[in-house]
Amino acid sequence: MDKPGAGLFITLEGGDGSGKSTQSALLTEWLTDAGHTVLVTREPGGTPLGEELREIVLHRRGDIAPRAEALIYAADRAHHIATKVRPALERGEIVVQDRYLDSSVAYQGAGRVLDGTEIRNLSLWATENLLPDLTILLDLPEDDGRDRLAERTKYDRLEAEAADFHARVRAAYLGLAEAEPGRFLVLDARQPREVIAAAVRERVGSLL
Ligand code: TYD
């Protein structure tokens, strides 16, 4: 089972604070104004079970083994896609989703313990091979000022580790986009939000 129905499946990806929710809202408003039915959703979460899993994986962290964490995201995804996203696509709706399988590859892979291809295959199994029609990657290049600070070792080890983690997440995302240029639209998240929104509309418009 691959892509169902006549709907359109759009996902947004990017680091924390890259502006995904703003762009999701702007895109949804534009689509709704044009008369389309839009399902706005997110992972982890998006269903009652998903919200419980979200609570576990995001707020009770620290002692979840990497494979268990990857499986919780995959379980959330399996349930979300089966009960909410596929039915909407089958009804011909447009699904605008904050984060999907690329988040798992980028984040769970960035922990250096798990292999990106295995994580991707796990998500494909969980979703019966559902790939988005379009994935918008809001790419947030690293803050040069922070790098300079790091050189002067003015910030502590934890912050340095966090910066390193985010650099690995970003590199993973860019690698995914390079591997599937037809599915990804990569935009510099530092641009004004209207500039980003216009680029998103142009690409989505070409898919409608
Ligand atoms: P969230 O609170 O939704 O914030 P934002 O999307 O604005 O960053 O955080 C979701 C977190 O979950 C985020 O840090 C990335 C992480 N995540 C994974 O590690 N793997 C996944 O498969 C998904 C969907 C999210």
mmCIF file of N, CA and C in Angstrom, residues 67 70-72 74 117-127:
data_model
loop_
_atom_site.group_PDB
_atom_site.id
_atom_site.type_symbol
_atom_site.label_atom_id
_atom_site.label_comp_id
_atom_site.label_asym_id
_atom_site.label_seq_id
_atom_site.Cartn_x
_atom_site.Cartn_y
_atom_site.Cartn_z
ATOM 1 N N ARG A 67 16.752 2.670 20.884
ATOM 2 C CA ARG A 67 15.851 1.881 20.034
ATOM 3 C C ARG A 67 14.413 1.980 20.517
ATOM 4 N N ALA A 70 13.108 5.311 19.264
ATOM 5 C CA ALA A 70 12.796 5.237 17.827
ATOM 6 C C ALA A 70 11.484 4.484 17.603
ATOM 7 N N LEU A 71 11.254 3.440 18.413
ATOM 8 C CA LEU A 71 10.019 2.660 18.260
ATOM 9 C C LEU A 71 8.794 3.430 18.742
ATOM 10 N N ILE A 72 8.965 4.281 19.752
ATOM 11 C CA ILE A 72 7.821 5.096 20.209
ATOM 12 C C ILE A 72 7.429 6.075 19.110
ATOM 13 N N ALA A 74 7.932 5.650 15.999
ATOM 14 C CA ALA A 74 7.367 4.850 14.916
ATOM 15 C C ALA A 74 5.943 4.397 15.242
ATOM 16 N N THR A 117 19.373 4.560 7.654
ATOM 17 C CA THR A 117 18.597 3.724 6.726
ATOM 18 C C THR A 117 17.657 2.803 7.501
ATOM 19 N N GLU A 118 18.142 2.274 8.622
ATOM 20 C CA GLU A 118 17.273 1.400 9.428
ATOM 21 C C GLU A 118 16.092 2.192 9.998
ATOM 22 N N ILE A 119 16.359 3.422 10.438
ATOM 23 C CA ILE A 119 15.279 4.246 11.006
ATOM 24 C C ILE A 119 14.241 4.546 9.922
ATOM 25 N N ARG A 120 14.727 4.876 8.749
ATOM 26 C CA ARG A 120 13.811 5.165 7.634
ATOM 27 C C ARG A 120 12.971 3.929 7.298
ATOM 28 N N ASN A 121 13.629 2.767 7.243
ATOM 29 C CA ASN A 121 12.890 1.543 6.916
ATOM 30 C C ASN A 121 11.850 1.213 7.978
ATOM 31 N N LEU A 122 12.186 1.500 9.232
ATOM 32 C CA LEU A 122 11.224 1.275 10.315
ATOM 33 C C LEU A 122 9.972 2.134 10.096
ATOM 34 N N SER A 123 10.178 3.402 9.733
ATOM 35 C CA SER A 123 9.043 4.290 9.487
ATOM 36 C C SER A 123 8.263 3.864 8.256
ATOM 37 N N LEU A 124 8.950 3.396 7.244
ATOM 38 C CA LEU A 124 8.246 2.951 6.031
ATOM 39 C C LEU A 124 7.400 1.725 6.341
ATOM 40 N N TRP A 125 7.945 0.835 7.186
ATOM 41 C CA TRP A 125 7.150 -0.328 7.596
ATOM 42 C C TRP A 125 5.925 0.146 8.383
ATOM 43 N N ALA A 126 6.159 1.079 9.307
ATOM 44 C CA ALA A 126 5.078 1.559 10.174
ATOM 45 C C ALA A 126 3.949 2.213 9.379
ATOM 46 N N THR A 127 4.282 2.817 8.263
ATOM 47 C CA THR A 127 3.288 3.605 7.523
ATOM 48 C C THR A 127 2.865 2.940 6.216
#
